Short mmCIF file of C-alpha atoms in Angstrom, two decimals:
data_model
loop_
_atom_site.label_atom_id
_atom_site.label_comp_id
_atom_site.label_asym_id
_atom_site.label_seq_id
_atom_site.Cartn_x
_atom_site.Cartn_y
_atom_site.Cartn_z
CA MET A 131 275.54 298.58 -29.00
CA ARG A 132 277.61 299.70 -25.88
CA LEU A 133 277.72 302.89 -26.53
CA LEU A 134 274.27 303.74 -27.22
CA THR A 135 273.11 302.49 -23.52
CA PRO A 136 274.24 305.44 -21.96
CA VAL A 137 272.77 307.99 -24.38
CA PHE A 138 269.40 305.98 -23.85
CA LEU A 139 269.79 306.29 -20.43
CA LEU A 140 270.60 310.11 -20.01
CA LEU A 141 267.29 310.32 -22.60
CA LEU A 142 265.45 308.27 -20.01
CA ILE A 143 266.75 310.61 -17.14
CA SER A 144 266.04 313.73 -18.92
CA ALA A 145 262.81 312.64 -20.38
CA ALA A 146 261.90 312.13 -16.29
CA LYS A 147 263.20 315.23 -15.04
CA SER A 148 260.77 317.09 -17.84
CA GLN A 149 257.77 315.31 -16.72
CA THR A 150 258.08 316.38 -13.54
CA ILE A 151 258.78 319.67 -14.04
CA ASP A 152 255.70 319.52 -16.79
CA ASP A 153 253.39 317.94 -13.93
CA ILE A 154 253.57 321.02 -11.71
CA LYS A 155 254.10 323.99 -14.24
CA LEU A 156 249.82 324.87 -14.60
CA PRO A 157 249.05 323.76 -11.36
CA LEU A 158 252.01 326.38 -10.11
CA ILE A 159 250.23 329.40 -12.93
CA TYR A 160 246.35 327.81 -11.37
CA PHE A 161 247.69 328.37 -7.78
CA LEU A 162 248.83 331.83 -8.27
CA ARG A 163 245.66 332.60 -9.64
CA LYS A 164 243.80 331.70 -7.21
CA LEU A 165 246.42 333.53 -4.94
CA SER A 166 245.34 336.48 -6.85
CA PRO A 167 242.01 336.50 -8.73
CA ASN A 168 241.82 340.50 -9.15
CA ASN A 169 244.78 340.58 -11.30
CA PRO A 170 244.34 338.07 -14.24
CA ASN A 171 247.46 338.94 -15.83
CA ILE A 172 249.80 338.38 -12.65
CA ASP A 173 251.23 335.16 -14.32
CA ARG A 174 252.22 337.06 -17.50
CA ASN A 175 253.83 339.74 -14.68
CA LEU A 176 255.74 337.07 -13.11
CA ASN A 177 256.91 335.13 -16.18
CA TRP A 178 254.84 332.01 -15.73
CA THR A 179 254.18 331.01 -18.65
CA ALA A 180 252.94 327.30 -19.75
CA ASN A 181 255.83 327.45 -22.60
CA SER A 182 258.17 327.97 -20.10
CA ASP A 183 260.48 326.22 -17.56
CA PRO A 184 259.79 327.19 -14.26
CA CYS A 185 263.27 325.98 -12.92
CA SER A 186 265.68 327.01 -16.22
CA ASP A 187 263.54 330.28 -16.93
CA ARG A 188 263.75 331.09 -13.53
CA TRP A 189 260.51 332.01 -12.69
CA ARG A 190 260.07 334.58 -10.09
CA GLY A 191 259.51 333.43 -6.55
CA ILE A 192 260.34 330.11 -7.42
CA THR A 193 263.52 328.22 -6.70
CA CYS A 194 264.03 325.36 -7.95
CA ASN A 195 266.98 322.02 -6.61
CA ASN A 196 269.13 322.08 -9.32
CA ARG A 197 270.24 318.63 -8.59
CA LEU A 198 266.91 317.02 -8.65
CA GLN A 199 265.15 319.63 -10.58
CA SER A 200 262.54 319.78 -8.84
CA LEU A 201 260.32 322.66 -6.99
CA ARG A 202 262.29 323.89 -3.89
CA SER A 203 260.33 327.15 -2.48
CA ILE A 204 257.57 329.36 -3.26
CA ASP A 205 258.50 333.09 -2.42
CA LEU A 206 255.53 335.43 -2.92
CA GLU A 207 256.20 337.56 -0.13
CA SER A 208 254.65 341.44 -0.31
CA PHE A 209 253.15 340.44 -3.72
CA LYS A 210 249.68 342.09 -3.07
CA LEU A 211 247.98 339.05 -2.79
CA THR A 212 244.39 339.53 -2.13
CA GLY A 213 242.99 335.67 -2.82
CA SER A 214 242.94 332.46 -0.66
CA ILE A 215 245.12 328.97 -0.28
CA ASP A 216 243.81 326.65 -2.76
CA GLY A 217 244.32 323.51 -0.61
CA GLU A 218 243.48 320.69 -3.83
CA LEU A 219 246.45 322.91 -5.88
CA LEU A 220 248.58 322.91 -2.84
CA SER A 221 248.33 319.21 -2.49
CA ILE A 222 249.07 318.85 -5.78
CA LEU A 223 252.44 320.92 -5.74
CA CYS A 224 253.41 318.82 -2.77
CA ASN A 225 252.83 315.55 -3.88
CA SER A 226 254.93 316.70 -7.36
CA SER A 227 258.14 317.95 -5.98
CA SER A 228 260.41 318.68 -2.55
CA LEU A 229 258.71 321.97 -1.75
CA THR A 230 260.35 322.95 1.77
CA ILE A 231 259.72 326.46 1.90
CA LEU A 232 256.32 328.47 1.39
CA ASN A 233 256.30 332.47 1.94
CA LEU A 234 253.23 334.32 1.42
CA ASN A 235 254.13 336.45 4.32
CA SER A 236 252.75 340.48 4.13
CA ASN A 237 250.08 340.05 1.52
CA SER A 238 246.10 340.21 2.13
CA LEU A 239 245.23 336.64 1.84
CA THR A 240 241.72 335.70 3.47
CA GLY A 241 240.46 332.46 4.20
CA ASN A 242 241.51 329.63 6.14
CA LEU A 243 244.90 327.13 5.99
CA PRO A 244 243.41 324.25 4.52
CA PRO A 245 243.99 321.08 6.23
CA GLU A 246 245.79 319.97 2.74
CA ILE A 247 249.00 321.62 3.98
CA SER A 248 249.73 317.99 5.55
CA TYR A 249 250.72 317.01 2.26
CA CYS A 250 253.74 319.26 2.34
CA SER A 251 255.61 316.63 4.43
CA GLN A 252 258.97 317.92 2.70
CA LEU A 253 258.15 321.57 4.32
CA THR A 254 260.68 323.10 6.68
CA ASN A 255 259.61 327.27 6.71
CA LEU A 256 255.77 328.24 6.39
CA PHE A 257 255.53 331.92 6.80
CA LEU A 258 252.01 333.55 6.53
CA SER A 259 252.23 336.44 8.57
CA ASP A 260 251.02 339.88 7.88
CA ASN A 261 247.68 338.79 6.14
CA ARG A 262 243.94 337.96 6.72
CA LEU A 263 243.82 334.59 7.20
CA SER A 264 241.12 333.53 9.88
CA GLY A 265 239.79 330.37 11.63
CA SER A 266 241.28 327.74 13.43
CA LEU A 267 244.56 326.10 12.41
CA PRO A 268 244.07 322.88 11.04
CA SER A 269 244.58 319.51 13.30
CA SER A 270 246.78 317.94 10.34
CA LEU A 271 249.14 320.67 10.88
CA PRO A 272 251.53 319.09 13.24
CA ASN A 273 251.83 316.18 10.68
CA LEU A 274 254.49 318.41 8.97
CA ARG A 275 257.61 316.54 10.97
CA ASN A 276 260.03 318.74 9.20
CA LEU A 277 258.89 321.89 10.30
CA LYS A 278 261.48 324.10 11.74
CA LYS A 279 259.90 327.64 11.44
CA LEU A 280 256.09 328.46 11.56
CA ASP A 281 255.03 332.39 11.39
CA ILE A 282 251.11 333.02 11.22
CA SER A 283 251.40 336.27 13.56
CA ASN A 284 249.63 338.99 12.66
CA ASN A 285 246.34 337.33 11.14
CA ASN A 286 242.61 336.73 12.72
CA PHE A 287 242.81 333.12 13.78
CA SER A 288 241.16 331.71 16.35
CA GLY A 289 240.54 328.84 18.31
CA ASP A 290 242.97 326.25 20.19
CA LEU A 291 246.10 325.83 19.18
CA PRO A 292 246.43 321.92 18.09
CA TRP A 293 247.41 320.10 21.23
CA ASN A 294 250.09 318.24 19.83
CA LEU A 295 252.00 320.44 18.18
CA SER A 296 254.67 320.61 20.55
CA ASP A 297 255.07 316.98 19.33
CA ILE A 298 257.33 318.60 15.92
CA SER A 299 260.57 318.11 17.71
CA GLY A 300 262.75 319.89 14.93
CA LEU A 301 260.61 323.11 15.69
CA ASP A 302 262.82 326.01 17.01
CA THR A 303 260.40 329.05 15.93
CA PHE A 304 256.54 329.88 16.67
CA LEU A 305 255.47 333.10 16.48
CA ALA A 306 251.50 333.52 16.71
CA ASP A 307 250.86 336.97 17.98
CA HIS A 308 248.15 339.25 16.84
CA ASN A 309 245.77 336.82 16.74
CA HIS A 310 242.77 335.71 18.55
CA PHE A 311 243.57 332.25 20.07
CA THR A 312 242.33 330.94 23.02
CA GLY A 313 243.05 327.81 25.47
CA THR A 314 246.23 326.90 26.62
CA ILE A 315 249.57 326.90 25.10
CA PRO A 316 250.78 323.24 23.85
CA ASP A 317 253.81 322.23 25.90
CA PHE A 318 256.34 323.15 23.99
CA ASP A 319 259.99 322.77 26.13
CA LEU A 320 261.23 326.69 25.09
CA ASN A 321 265.02 325.55 25.91
CA TYR A 322 265.30 324.21 22.23
CA PHE A 323 263.52 327.07 20.58
CA ASN A 324 265.17 330.45 18.98
CA ASN A 325 262.09 332.87 18.16
CA PHE A 326 258.99 332.16 20.30
CA ASN A 327 255.94 335.05 20.71
CA VAL A 328 251.89 334.30 21.45
CA SER A 329 251.68 337.79 22.62
CA TYR A 330 248.28 339.35 22.47
CA ASN A 331 245.92 336.71 22.30
CA GLN A 332 243.68 335.46 24.63
CA PHE A 333 245.76 331.80 26.35
CA SER A 334 244.74 331.13 29.67
CA GLY A 335 247.10 329.10 31.96
CA SER A 336 250.63 328.78 32.85
CA VAL A 337 253.52 329.24 29.97
CA PRO A 338 255.58 326.72 28.59
CA LEU A 339 258.56 325.16 30.04
CA ASN A 340 261.62 327.41 30.47
CA SER A 341 259.87 330.30 29.17
CA VAL A 342 262.28 332.63 31.24
CA ASN A 343 264.52 332.48 27.94
CA PHE A 344 262.46 335.04 26.04
CA PRO A 345 261.02 338.48 27.56
CA SER A 346 257.97 338.96 29.10
CA SER A 347 256.76 340.77 25.79
CA SER A 348 256.73 337.02 23.98
CA PHE A 349 253.92 336.37 26.56
CA ASN A 350 252.34 340.03 27.03
CA GLY A 351 248.24 340.46 25.90
CA ASN A 352 246.93 337.53 27.52
CA PRO A 353 245.44 338.31 30.70
CA GLY A 354 245.12 334.82 31.76
CA LEU A 355 248.51 333.82 31.51
CA CYS A 356 250.83 333.30 34.54
CA GLY A 357 254.35 332.04 35.45
CA LYS A 358 257.37 333.82 34.70
CA PRO A 359 258.91 335.59 33.33
CA LEU A 360 255.44 337.23 33.65
CA ASP A 361 254.65 339.16 36.72
CA VAL A 362 251.47 336.93 37.30
CA SER A 363 252.18 333.90 39.67
CA CYS A 364 250.41 330.93 39.37
CA SER A 365 248.05 329.49 41.81
CA PRO A 366 249.90 326.72 43.97
CA PRO A 367 249.18 323.56 43.48
CA PRO A 368 246.70 322.11 46.19
CA PRO A 369 248.15 320.50 49.62
CA PRO A 370 249.35 317.31 49.76
CA SER A 371 246.62 315.93 52.00
CA SER A 372 244.04 316.88 49.24
CA SER A 373 245.66 314.22 47.13
CA VAL A 374 245.70 311.31 49.86
CA SER A 375 242.56 311.84 51.11
CA GLU A 376 241.52 311.32 47.48
CA SER A 377 243.67 308.43 47.45
CA LYS A 378 241.91 307.00 50.46
CA LYS A 379 238.25 307.57 48.88
CA ALA A 380 239.16 305.58 45.68
CA PRO A 381 239.38 302.46 47.24
CA VAL A 382 236.53 303.45 49.78
CA ASN A 383 234.50 303.95 46.81
CA THR A 384 235.46 300.98 45.08
CA VAL A 385 234.38 298.90 47.98
CA VAL A 386 231.06 300.43 48.15
CA LEU A 387 230.50 299.78 44.52
CA ILE A 388 231.51 296.16 44.49
CA SER A 389 229.10 295.82 47.58
CA GLY A 390 226.31 296.93 45.53
CA TYR A 391 227.16 294.25 42.94
CA VAL A 392 227.28 291.61 45.34
CA LEU A 393 224.14 292.74 46.91
CA PHE A 394 222.11 293.49 43.71
CA GLY A 395 223.09 290.19 42.78
CA SER A 396 222.17 288.29 45.79
CA THR A 397 218.66 290.02 45.51
CA LEU A 398 218.39 288.86 42.26
CA VAL A 399 219.17 285.11 42.89
CA LEU A 400 216.67 285.09 46.16
CA LEU A 401 213.78 286.51 43.54
CA LEU A 402 214.39 283.59 41.26
CA LEU A 403 214.53 281.05 44.06
CA TYR A 404 211.10 282.68 44.81
CA PHE A 405 209.35 282.10 41.41
CA LEU A 406 210.71 278.89 40.89
CA ARG A 407 209.10 278.05 44.41
CA LYS A 408 206.29 279.53 43.67
CA LYS A 409 205.80 277.78 40.03
CA LYS A 410 206.15 274.65 41.66
CA LYS A 411 203.60 274.81 43.91
CA LYS A 412 201.29 275.95 41.17
CA ASN A 413 202.17 273.05 39.53
CA ARG A 414 201.98 270.52 42.22
CA VAL A 415 198.31 269.05 41.69
CA ILE A 416 196.12 268.74 44.92
CA THR A 417 194.60 264.91 45.58
CA PRO A 418 191.00 265.05 46.45
CA LYS A 419 190.02 263.42 49.49
CA ARG A 420 188.87 259.69 48.61
CA GLU A 421 184.83 258.67 50.31
CA PRO A 422 185.08 255.70 52.30
CA SER A 423 183.45 252.23 50.71
CA ASP A 424 180.76 250.18 51.77
CA ARG A 425 183.19 247.47 52.91
CA GLU A 426 185.25 250.12 55.12
CA LEU A 427 182.11 251.63 56.18
CA LEU A 428 180.90 247.88 57.43
CA SER A 429 184.20 246.96 58.95
CA SER A 430 184.50 250.50 61.16
CA SER A 431 181.02 250.37 62.09
CA GLU A 432 181.64 246.32 63.32
CA LYS A 433 184.35 247.44 65.21
CA GLN A 434 182.36 249.66 67.22
CA GLU A 435 179.60 247.80 68.14
CA SER A 436 182.30 245.08 69.23
CA ASN A 437 183.16 247.52 72.00
CA LEU A 438 180.12 248.30 72.75
CA VAL A 439 178.13 246.54 75.95
CA SER A 440 175.09 246.82 73.82
CA GLU A 441 173.84 247.97 71.00
CA TYR A 442 172.05 250.47 72.46
CA SER A 443 173.32 254.30 73.59
CA ILE A 444 172.54 256.44 75.98
CA SER A 445 172.69 260.33 75.00
CA SER A 446 175.02 263.05 76.73
CA PRO A 447 173.34 264.74 79.75
CA GLN A 448 173.37 267.37 77.77
CA SER A 449 170.66 266.13 74.84
CA ALA A 450 169.00 264.93 77.83
CA GLU A 451 168.84 268.32 79.02
CA GLU A 452 167.52 269.63 75.67
CA GLY A 453 164.14 267.33 76.11
CA SER A 454 162.66 264.09 75.99
CA SER A 455 162.02 263.88 72.55
CA SER A 456 165.23 263.83 71.54
CA SER A 457 166.42 260.62 70.25
CA LEU A 458 169.71 258.77 69.00
CA ILE A 459 170.70 257.12 66.24
CA VAL A 460 171.96 253.69 66.47
CA LEU A 461 173.03 250.82 64.10
CA SER A 462 172.81 247.54 64.31
CA LYS A 463 174.83 244.76 63.22
CA ASP A 464 173.04 244.51 59.98
CA ARG A 465 173.21 247.90 59.55
CA ARG A 466 169.43 248.66 60.04
CA ARG A 467 168.40 252.13 61.19
CA LYS A 468 167.11 252.51 65.06
CA ASP A 469 165.62 255.78 66.28
CA LEU A 470 165.56 255.51 70.14
CA ARG A 471 164.09 257.98 72.41
CA LEU A 472 165.33 259.09 75.65
CA GLU A 473 162.51 257.01 77.83
CA GLU A 474 163.69 253.90 75.78
CA LEU A 475 167.49 254.53 76.32
CA LEU A 476 166.27 254.93 80.16
CA ARG A 477 164.76 251.84 80.08
CA ALA A 478 167.64 249.47 78.53
CA PRO A 479 170.06 249.28 81.98
CA ALA A 480 166.74 248.04 83.88
CA GLU A 481 166.23 245.45 81.23
CA LEU A 482 169.98 244.37 81.29
CA MET A 483 170.13 244.01 84.84
CA ARG A 484 166.78 241.53 84.96
CA LYS A 485 168.23 239.54 82.00
CA GLY A 486 171.60 239.23 84.39
CA LYS A 487 170.03 238.12 87.29
CA ARG A 488 167.60 235.72 85.22
CA ARG A 489 170.60 234.07 83.99
CA VAL A 490 172.35 233.72 87.52
CA SER A 491 169.34 232.05 89.20
CA GLU A 492 169.50 229.84 86.19
CA LYS A 493 172.78 228.79 86.37
CA ASN A 494 172.37 228.62 90.59
CA TYR A 495 169.37 226.14 89.68
CA GLU A 496 171.45 224.12 86.88
CA ASN A 497 173.87 223.70 89.76
CA ARG A 498 171.87 221.99 92.09
#
């Protein structure tokens, strides 16, 4: 039983290896056919057959890792390929193997570089030069963290380079000359590069750091570029005074902004108070003036009569001037209405004086 155990393990390992190779056999054949659709017999010409093994039978252009029995590189340089790169098949190949080298240089491939290239996380060398590839580079390209050499020269690529392409720390070769790239060059530190060429594009701005390590031919053909080793010097940075003035403007703008918010808030509060006050005035109940009762009228009339010397009242000089026919309305103690004419009012003092004299004479007679 102990002797059977190692044999059983070896069988499992060999089965796992064959399963890995079988997984990439058909995808490799279909990938090749996509690269050369005009040559339907190219797989047979390269000995890529379904009943053979890519590694042990040594398919042409295929290199395997002998220890892991896994796909290591696809080298199809100068195979007169006229098709395109299939992204789905490429992702299957990269997920089922440890592909580190993809060389498709010097063919006539068209189309773009598919974004599925990011699935080839083990890729260290990507060579696509001297083809007819177009479009912009996929934004997923910087995900190839193990990439060391990237050659996309002599194609029809356009657009801006991915801004984070310089984040690939191990990159030491970047060849993108003779394309139609625009924008600025990413912030490569060329002190760590062995090969660098971006000539004959439409780049603008300043060259990357340590560009003096390379000849001017690595940057020629870009009228918008400046800085050493080019003869075109970049415009000087703005003077420090401008930066100081901008720094002074910043707090002033902040103060103005805060003041505006405070004024706006105060206005809202005042408007709110105004509307609340107006609403209270509308809701306030206006009490009507109460008519005086008969008892109140009677008491007030008695008070007025007690202050008079008699129950008669003479009219004002103005009323007298208006005519003798005018009259004055007087209320007696029993609230009877009397209309007195001017002649009666003029006789009232004389009668009062007569009555007074009589009372005085009567009192003198009695005293005797």
